[in-house]
Tab-separated table of C-alpha atoms and ligand atoms in Angstrom:
chain	number	residue	atom	x	y	z
N	1	MET	CA	11.637	161.484	82.635
N	2	ASN	CA	9.929	158.205	83.445
N	3	VAL	CA	6.918	158.636	81.218
N	4	PHE	CA	4.957	156.067	83.241
N	5	TRP	CA	4.869	158.495	86.117
N	6	ALA	CA	4.339	161.738	84.213
N	7	PRO	CA	1.786	163.926	86.016
N	8	SER	CA	-1.590	163.891	84.332
N	9	GLY	CA	-2.877	167.320	85.254
N	10	GLU	CA	-3.901	169.185	88.366
N	11	LEU	CA	-7.493	169.982	89.096
N	12	PRO	CA	-8.458	173.359	90.530
N	13	LYS	CA	-9.063	173.308	94.270
N	14	GLU	CA	-11.882	175.800	94.650
N	15	ALA	CA	-14.733	177.623	92.897
N	16	SER	CA	-17.413	179.976	94.157
N	17	THR	CA	-19.492	181.656	91.422
N	18	PRO	CA	-21.911	179.454	89.402
N	19	GLU	CA	-19.652	179.899	86.337
N	20	GLU	CA	-16.575	178.857	88.285
N	21	ILE	CA	-18.414	175.877	89.733
N	22	SER	CA	-19.521	174.726	86.268
N	23	ARG	CA	-16.000	175.058	84.908
N	24	PHE	CA	-14.600	173.272	87.949
N	25	VAL	CA	-16.858	170.244	87.624
N	26	VAL	CA	-16.482	169.965	83.844
N	27	GLU	CA	-12.697	170.240	84.151
N	28	ALA	CA	-12.907	167.222	86.456
N	29	ALA	CA	-15.481	165.324	84.363
N	30	VAL	CA	-13.348	165.220	81.216
N	31	HIS	CA	-10.874	162.960	83.036
N	32	ALA	CA	-13.460	160.151	82.975
N	33	PRO	CA	-12.594	157.037	80.966
N	34	SER	CA	-14.258	156.655	77.565
N	35	VAL	CA	-14.170	154.029	74.877
N	36	HIS	CA	-11.026	154.651	72.736
N	37	ASN	CA	-10.815	157.994	74.539
N	38	THR	CA	-13.505	159.288	72.177
N	39	GLN	CA	-14.692	161.607	74.973
N	40	PRO	CA	-18.231	161.369	73.531
N	41	TRP	CA	-19.655	164.186	75.612
N	42	TRP	CA	-20.297	167.877	75.874
N	43	PHE	CA	-21.624	169.941	78.744
N	44	SER	CA	-23.959	172.892	79.093
N	45	THR	CA	-24.772	175.035	82.091
N	46	ALA	CA	-27.838	176.812	83.364
N	47	ASP	CA	-28.453	178.472	86.705
N	48	ARG	CA	-26.846	176.205	89.321
N	49	GLU	CA	-27.037	173.235	86.971
N	50	VAL	CA	-24.687	171.304	84.651
N	51	SER	CA	-26.026	169.029	81.916
N	52	VAL	CA	-24.101	166.107	80.414
N	53	HIS	CA	-24.853	165.457	76.737
N	54	ALA	CA	-23.789	162.539	74.539
N	55	ASP	CA	-21.895	163.733	71.454
N	56	VAL	CA	-23.222	161.276	68.876
N	57	GLU	CA	-20.700	162.471	66.294
N	58	ARG	CA	-18.120	160.716	68.466
N	59	ARG	CA	-19.976	157.428	68.735
N	60	LEU	CA	-18.186	154.404	67.208
N	61	ARG	CA	-20.541	153.673	64.321
N	62	VAL	CA	-19.212	150.186	63.626
N	63	ALA	CA	-18.272	148.953	67.111
N	64	ASP	CA	-21.038	150.688	69.046
N	65	PRO	CA	-24.129	151.046	66.827
N	66	ASP	CA	-26.548	151.321	69.774
N	67	GLY	CA	-24.420	153.839	71.661
N	68	ARG	CA	-23.994	151.517	74.654
N	69	GLU	CA	-20.299	152.248	75.121
N	70	MET	CA	-20.926	155.930	74.423
N	71	LEU	CA	-23.460	156.068	77.283
N	72	ILE	CA	-21.186	154.093	79.621
N	73	SER	CA	-18.520	156.721	78.934
N	74	CYS	CA	-21.008	159.546	79.583
N	75	GLY	CA	-22.111	157.788	82.789
N	76	ALA	CA	-18.499	157.798	83.958
N	77	ALA	CA	-18.327	161.539	83.242
N	78	LEU	CA	-21.609	162.034	85.124
N	79	PHE	CA	-20.281	160.277	88.221
N	80	THR	CA	-17.187	162.484	88.039
N	81	VAL	CA	-19.419	165.593	87.977
N	82	ARG	CA	-21.060	164.315	91.157
N	83	VAL	CA	-17.712	163.734	92.882
N	84	ALA	CA	-16.487	167.218	91.945
N	85	LEU	CA	-19.662	168.803	93.320
N	86	ARG	CA	-19.284	166.842	96.546
N	87	TYR	CA	-15.678	167.988	96.812
N	88	LEU	CA	-16.992	171.573	96.712
N	89	GLY	CA	-19.502	170.686	99.423
N	90	PHE	CA	-22.629	170.647	97.239
N	91	VAL	CA	-25.249	167.910	97.254
N	92	PRO	CA	-25.846	167.017	93.587
N	93	LYS	CA	-29.430	166.552	92.412
N	94	VAL	CA	-29.236	164.190	89.442
N	95	SER	CA	-31.878	163.302	86.874
N	96	VAL	CA	-30.714	160.700	84.383
N	97	LEU	CA	-32.147	160.822	80.839
N	98	PRO	CA	-34.683	163.410	82.038
N	99	ASP	CA	-36.349	164.118	78.682
N	100	PRO	CA	-37.564	161.301	76.380
N	101	ASP	CA	-37.576	163.815	73.501
N	102	LEU	CA	-33.874	164.497	74.057
N	103	PRO	CA	-32.220	161.039	74.148
N	104	ASN	CA	-28.734	162.578	74.024
N	105	LEU	CA	-29.329	164.597	77.185
N	106	VAL	CA	-27.704	162.103	79.532
N	107	ALA	CA	-28.313	163.937	82.787
N	108	ARG	CA	-29.076	167.216	84.463
N	109	VAL	CA	-27.159	167.797	87.676
N	110	GLY	CA	-28.313	170.637	89.898
N	111	TRP	CA	-26.701	171.839	93.077
N	112	GLY	CA	-28.202	173.709	95.990
N	113	ASP	CA	-27.894	172.216	99.457
N	114	GLN	CA	-24.484	172.139	101.042
N	115	THR	CA	-22.816	169.560	103.303
N	116	PRO	CA	-19.041	169.404	103.780
N	117	PRO	CA	-17.443	166.459	101.944
N	118	VAL	CA	-16.297	163.484	103.985
N	119	GLU	CA	-12.766	162.103	103.677
N	120	TYR	CA	-13.881	159.324	101.282
N	121	GLU	CA	-15.316	161.924	98.872
N	122	ARG	CA	-12.125	163.971	98.995
N	123	GLN	CA	-10.119	160.832	98.243
N	124	LEU	CA	-12.252	159.995	95.201
N	125	PHE	CA	-11.841	163.564	93.947
N	126	ALA	CA	-8.047	163.348	94.286
N	127	GLU	CA	-7.996	160.211	92.135
N	128	ILE	CA	-9.862	161.771	89.186
N	129	PRO	CA	-6.731	162.974	87.311
N	130	ARG	CA	-4.500	160.169	88.678
N	131	ARG	CA	-6.564	157.174	87.553
N	132	ARG	CA	-5.364	155.676	84.254
N	133	THR	CA	-6.351	152.604	82.266
N	134	HIS	CA	-3.669	149.928	82.445
N	135	ARG	CA	-2.893	147.660	79.500
N	136	GLY	CA	-0.904	144.565	80.378
N	137	GLY	CA	-0.159	142.300	83.319
N	138	PHE	CA	-0.037	142.972	87.049
N	139	ASP	CA	2.388	142.262	89.878
N	140	ALA	CA	1.761	138.993	91.695
N	141	GLU	CA	0.443	140.757	94.785
N	142	PRO	CA	-2.961	140.343	96.428
N	143	LEU	CA	-5.371	143.282	96.579
N	144	PRO	CA	-5.663	145.060	99.954
N	145	ALA	CA	-7.901	143.148	102.386
N	146	GLY	CA	-11.541	144.136	102.171
N	147	LEU	CA	-11.155	146.048	98.905
N	148	LEU	CA	-13.164	143.635	96.759
N	149	SER	CA	-16.212	143.774	98.984
N	150	ALA	CA	-15.927	147.579	99.133
N	151	LEU	CA	-15.796	147.704	95.313
N	152	ARG	CA	-18.856	145.463	95.108
N	153	ASP	CA	-20.701	147.859	97.406
N	154	GLU	CA	-19.657	150.819	95.230
N	155	ALA	CA	-21.109	149.193	92.109
N	156	ALA	CA	-24.333	148.269	93.925
N	157	ARG	CA	-24.852	151.923	94.912
N	158	GLU	CA	-25.163	152.698	91.182
N	159	LYS	CA	-27.558	149.783	90.492
N	160	ALA	CA	-24.865	147.601	88.948
N	161	THR	CA	-23.151	144.411	90.080
N	162	LEU	CA	-19.428	143.780	90.220
N	163	ARG	CA	-18.975	140.013	89.804
N	164	ILE	CA	-15.591	138.717	90.843
N	165	MET	CA	-14.535	135.721	88.749
N	166	GLY	CA	-13.058	133.671	91.603
N	167	ASP	CA	-13.367	130.303	89.883
N	168	ASP	CA	-10.318	129.322	87.772
N	169	GLY	CA	-12.440	127.619	85.138
N	170	GLN	CA	-14.769	130.603	84.722
N	171	ARG	CA	-11.833	132.993	84.582
N	172	ALA	CA	-10.165	130.883	81.890
N	173	ALA	CA	-13.437	130.732	79.938
N	174	LEU	CA	-13.803	134.523	80.081
N	175	ALA	CA	-10.177	134.978	78.992
N	176	ALA	CA	-10.819	132.667	76.038
N	177	VAL	CA	-13.845	134.763	74.997
N	178	VAL	CA	-11.805	137.988	75.210
N	179	GLU	CA	-9.094	136.349	73.111
N	180	ALA	CA	-11.569	135.068	70.510
N	181	ALA	CA	-13.144	138.541	70.298
N	182	ASP	CA	-9.759	140.199	69.912
N	183	TYR	CA	-8.922	137.900	66.965
N	184	ALA	CA	-12.353	138.498	65.418
N	185	LEU	CA	-12.011	142.291	65.676
N	186	ARG	CA	-8.592	142.171	63.997
N	187	LEU	CA	-10.117	140.259	61.064
N	188	ASP	CA	-12.870	142.821	60.468
N	189	SER	CA	-11.483	145.588	58.276
N	190	ALA	CA	-14.285	148.073	59.079
N	191	ARG	CA	-13.596	147.712	62.797
N	192	VAL	CA	-9.827	147.907	62.325
N	193	GLN	CA	-10.252	151.079	60.281
N	194	GLU	CA	-12.507	152.641	62.901
N	195	GLU	CA	-10.174	151.748	65.762
N	196	SER	CA	-7.130	153.094	63.935
N	197	LYS	CA	-8.881	156.478	63.584
N	198	TRP	CA	-8.770	156.668	67.382
N	199	ALA	CA	-5.113	155.648	67.674
N	200	PRO	CA	-2.973	158.626	66.647
N	201	PRO	CA	0.747	158.100	65.919
N	202	PRO	CA	3.457	159.083	68.421
N	203	GLY	CA	3.982	162.842	68.580
N	204	SER	CA	0.416	163.618	67.473
N	205	GLN	CA	-1.012	166.870	68.836
N	206	ARG	CA	-4.513	165.393	69.068
N	207	ARG	CA	-6.287	165.695	72.404
N	208	ASP	CA	-8.445	162.586	71.937
N	209	GLY	CA	-7.917	158.948	70.969
N	210	VAL	CA	-5.498	156.510	72.601
N	211	PRO	CA	-1.976	157.958	72.362
N	212	ALA	CA	1.139	155.788	72.047
N	213	THR	CA	2.047	156.805	75.608
N	214	ALA	CA	-0.952	154.809	76.866
N	215	TYR	CA	0.021	151.252	75.893
N	216	PRO	CA	3.129	149.051	75.767
N	217	ALA	CA	4.844	148.530	72.422
N	218	ARG	CA	4.837	144.778	72.959
N	219	GLN	CA	1.734	142.955	74.100
N	220	GLU	CA	2.333	141.842	77.699
N	221	ARG	CA	1.262	138.234	78.158
N	222	THR	CA	-0.864	137.398	81.172
N	223	GLU	CA	-1.876	134.118	82.752
N	224	PRO	CA	-4.632	133.372	81.735
N	225	SER	CA	-4.192	135.365	78.542
N	226	PHE	CA	-6.286	138.563	78.331
N	227	PRO	CA	-4.980	140.249	75.168
N	228	SER	CA	-5.072	144.034	74.925
N	229	ARG	CA	-6.379	145.757	71.827
N	230	ASP	CA	-3.762	146.391	69.156
N	231	PHE	CA	-3.891	150.195	69.116
N	232	ALA	CA	-0.506	150.373	67.303
N	233	HIS	CA	-1.864	148.301	64.389
N	234	GLY	CA	1.497	146.769	63.598
N	235	HIS	CA	3.431	150.084	63.648
N	236	GLY	CA	5.420	149.159	66.757
N	237	TRP	CA	4.246	152.299	68.599
N	238	GLY	CA	4.003	152.328	72.378
N	239	LEU	CA	6.025	152.370	75.560
N	240	PRO	CA	8.798	149.955	76.513
N	241	PRO	CA	7.029	147.036	78.229
N	242	ALA	CA	7.669	146.519	81.925
N	243	GLY	CA	7.463	142.706	81.951
N	244	GLN	CA	10.177	140.150	81.154
N	245	GLY	CA	8.760	139.368	77.718
N	246	SER	CA	8.380	135.603	77.672
N	247	VAL	CA	7.343	135.297	81.356
N	248	PRO	CA	3.580	135.851	81.641
N	249	ARG	CA	2.467	138.271	84.357
N	250	SER	CA	-0.575	137.905	86.557
N	251	ALA	CA	-3.939	138.777	84.958
N	252	GLY	CA	-4.930	140.217	88.349
N	253	VAL	CA	-8.373	139.904	89.851
N	254	VAL	CA	-10.861	139.406	87.030
N	255	ALA	CA	-14.334	140.893	87.331
N	256	MET	CA	-17.380	141.797	85.273
N	257	LEU	CA	-19.644	144.772	85.719
N	258	THR	CA	-23.216	143.777	84.963
N	259	THR	CA	-26.721	145.228	85.055
N	260	ALA	CA	-30.091	143.486	85.397
N	261	ASP	CA	-31.442	145.154	82.237
N	262	ASP	CA	-29.936	146.551	79.095
N	263	HIS	CA	-31.572	149.912	78.431
N	264	PRO	CA	-29.851	153.289	77.963
N	265	SER	CA	-30.429	154.093	81.658
N	266	ASP	CA	-28.634	150.833	82.581
N	267	TRP	CA	-25.678	151.889	80.424
N	268	VAL	CA	-25.498	155.268	82.178
N	269	ASN	CA	-25.683	153.483	85.558
N	270	ALA	CA	-22.955	151.077	84.468
N	271	GLY	CA	-20.737	154.035	83.559
N	272	GLN	CA	-21.330	155.632	86.945
N	273	ALA	CA	-20.590	152.335	88.679
N	274	LEU	CA	-17.465	151.857	86.581
N	275	GLN	CA	-15.984	155.222	87.503
N	276	ARG	CA	-16.965	154.732	91.146
N	277	VAL	CA	-15.161	151.374	91.252
N	278	LEU	CA	-12.126	152.713	89.352
N	279	LEU	CA	-11.708	155.771	91.588
N	280	LEU	CA	-11.968	153.800	94.822
N	281	ALA	CA	-9.548	151.159	93.504
N	282	SER	CA	-7.135	153.891	92.412
N	283	SER	CA	-7.276	155.483	95.871
N	284	CYS	CA	-5.939	152.150	97.208
N	285	GLY	CA	-3.125	152.020	94.626
N	286	ILE	CA	-4.978	149.522	92.425
N	287	SER	CA	-5.097	149.938	88.644
N	288	ALA	CA	-7.611	148.473	86.231
N	289	ALA	CA	-7.396	147.063	82.723
N	290	LEU	CA	-10.624	147.187	80.720
N	291	HIS	CA	-11.681	144.725	78.018
N	292	SER	CA	-14.724	145.511	75.946
N	293	GLN	CA	-13.662	143.445	72.902
N	294	PRO	CA	-16.238	140.619	73.428
N	295	LEU	CA	-18.987	143.075	74.343
N	296	GLU	CA	-18.846	144.607	70.852
N	297	LEU	CA	-19.775	141.259	69.268
N	298	THR	CA	-23.403	140.331	69.917
N	299	GLN	CA	-22.929	136.547	69.972
N	300	LEU	CA	-20.000	136.711	72.384
N	301	ARG	CA	-21.757	139.183	74.664
N	302	ASP	CA	-24.769	136.823	74.714
N	303	PHE	CA	-22.488	133.863	75.395
N	304	ILE	CA	-21.040	135.599	78.463
N	305	ARG	CA	-24.515	136.528	79.690
N	306	VAL	CA	-25.864	132.989	79.372
N	307	GLN	CA	-22.784	131.016	80.457
N	308	LEU	CA	-20.865	133.241	82.844
N	309	SER	CA	-23.010	135.975	84.359
N	310	GLY	CA	-26.200	134.199	85.378
N	311	GLY	CA	-28.305	136.027	82.787
N	312	ALA	CA	-27.167	139.546	83.779
N	313	TYR	CA	-26.060	141.925	81.015
N	314	VAL	CA	-22.306	142.409	80.914
N	315	GLN	CA	-21.264	146.035	80.506
N	316	MET	CA	-17.510	145.728	81.161
N	317	VAL	CA	-14.800	143.149	81.774
N	318	LEU	CA	-12.149	144.415	84.200
N	319	ARG	CA	-8.888	143.192	85.659
N	320	LEU	CA	-7.562	144.745	88.853
N	321	GLY	CA	-4.091	144.706	90.337
N	322	THR	CA	-0.920	146.591	91.207
N	323	THR	CA	1.577	147.753	88.647
N	324	GLY	CA	4.455	150.214	88.550
N	325	GLN	CA	3.137	151.514	85.243
N	326	ALA	CA	0.728	154.358	84.669
N	327	ALA	CA	-0.066	155.322	81.117
N	328	VAL	CA	-0.306	158.928	79.986
N	329	SER	CA	-3.517	159.936	78.261
N	330	VAL	CA	-4.860	163.159	76.725
N	331	ARG	CA	-8.062	165.199	76.981
N	332	ARG	CA	-9.729	167.948	74.984
N	333	ARG	CA	-9.655	171.444	76.422
N	334	LEU	CA	-12.488	172.809	78.507
N	335	ASP	CA	-13.599	175.306	75.843
N	336	GLU	CA	-14.097	172.419	73.396
N	337	VAL	CA	-16.574	170.590	75.612
N	338	LEU	CA	-18.286	173.250	77.729
N	339	LEU	CA	-20.743	175.045	75.480
T	401	FMN	C1	-16.984	151.792	77.519
T	401	FMN	C2	-15.478	151.686	77.579
T	401	FMN	C3	-14.828	150.639	76.907
T	401	FMN	C4	-13.432	150.529	76.986
T	401	FMN	N1	-12.816	149.464	76.372
T	401	FMN	C5	-11.476	149.327	76.458
T	401	FMN	C6	-10.798	148.199	75.859
T	401	FMN	O1	-11.409	147.301	75.307
T	401	FMN	N2	-9.445	148.153	75.938
T	401	FMN	C7	-8.721	149.142	76.570
T	401	FMN	O2	-7.488	149.050	76.607
T	401	FMN	N3	-9.329	150.193	77.164
T	401	FMN	C8	-10.676	150.306	77.118
T	401	FMN	N4	-11.290	151.382	77.705
T	401	FMN	C9	-10.483	152.415	78.359
T	401	FMN	C10	-10.268	153.620	77.436
T	401	FMN	O3	-9.459	153.284	76.333
T	401	FMN	C11	-9.665	154.762	78.259
T	401	FMN	O4	-10.580	155.147	79.246
T	401	FMN	C12	-9.319	155.979	77.424
T	401	FMN	O5	-8.307	155.674	76.486
T	401	FMN	C13	-8.830	157.142	78.297
T	401	FMN	O6	-7.678	156.785	79.005
T	401	FMN	P1	-7.624	156.743	80.594
T	401	FMN	O7	-8.700	155.800	81.075
T	401	FMN	O8	-6.249	156.232	80.907
T	401	FMN	O9	-7.843	158.138	81.085
T	401	FMN	C14	-12.678	151.495	77.691
T	401	FMN	C15	-13.355	152.534	78.375
T	401	FMN	C16	-14.733	152.612	78.344
T	401	FMN	C17	-15.430	153.701	79.118
């Protein structure tokens, strides 16, 4: 079996009772990306309503003390809930962070009115289990015409901005910051320890964390160099790399997802925008690599904001491109997250 192309799970195609609908949308939502695949969420249901909750026990205490990455992950799950409801023909009614006394209640999503989904919504739904985070270089092929402006529009619909780093100098500067951050994280034993807790060894039965089937065993060099996190921590775990080793591959189109402010609601919006961008890109055969290394170090995140993003708050660094690879990830079962 070519593990790069292993199927990553089928989603159910229909649901009719409120219980079935809740299960259907949560089954879809768990496919959302999350930092280190911590899946920092749980879901509850009431009459014709699903709530998304942040699971603070799964927050990265060292890397993510404010819960920013946790809420971006939950925002991605929230957008996936919306797509699944649209697939079923419901119009989702979303309230984000609806109760100041319950800061971990990320959103309530009700459904009532019905309108058949349009083709675009069906396409996004189909990508939910197919989309995978890529770690490495891309083929030297341009993105489909018009895709970048469509992705920018997607982000704007969720009150975020997708900034394409078209200038060579700016792209090189951002790559250098990612590289500096990656070195710094490797030198910090508390961070290394935390990350290794979310990187189970090959053959592990765990349904969370970044499995060895999700990254190449050898770091794939890109031009400019955007190093991936070292999930194997020197153990040599991972998949056979696709590149030629010494020949650097393309870094792809480099972009940053930013928000005008930096409050919990902005983080949820950024997560929704992220998943929206990723699903549309995936529907066009485009994969994304994500780099949050510099965003976990306050000085480097500030440096990017001041020097490279015109004062906007950077929530994610992305690279987009085509690749024959698709990693295999894992998810917890429905009964572990739907309470
Ligand atoms: C907030 C956030 C930060 C992330 N940071 C990184 C990163 O720095 N490096 C990386 O390889 N993947 C990163 N990811 C991707 C996750 O590792 C990935 O979503 C998770 O392992 C699940 O795998 P999947 O996206 O292939 O389903 C990040 C995802 C989110 C939501």
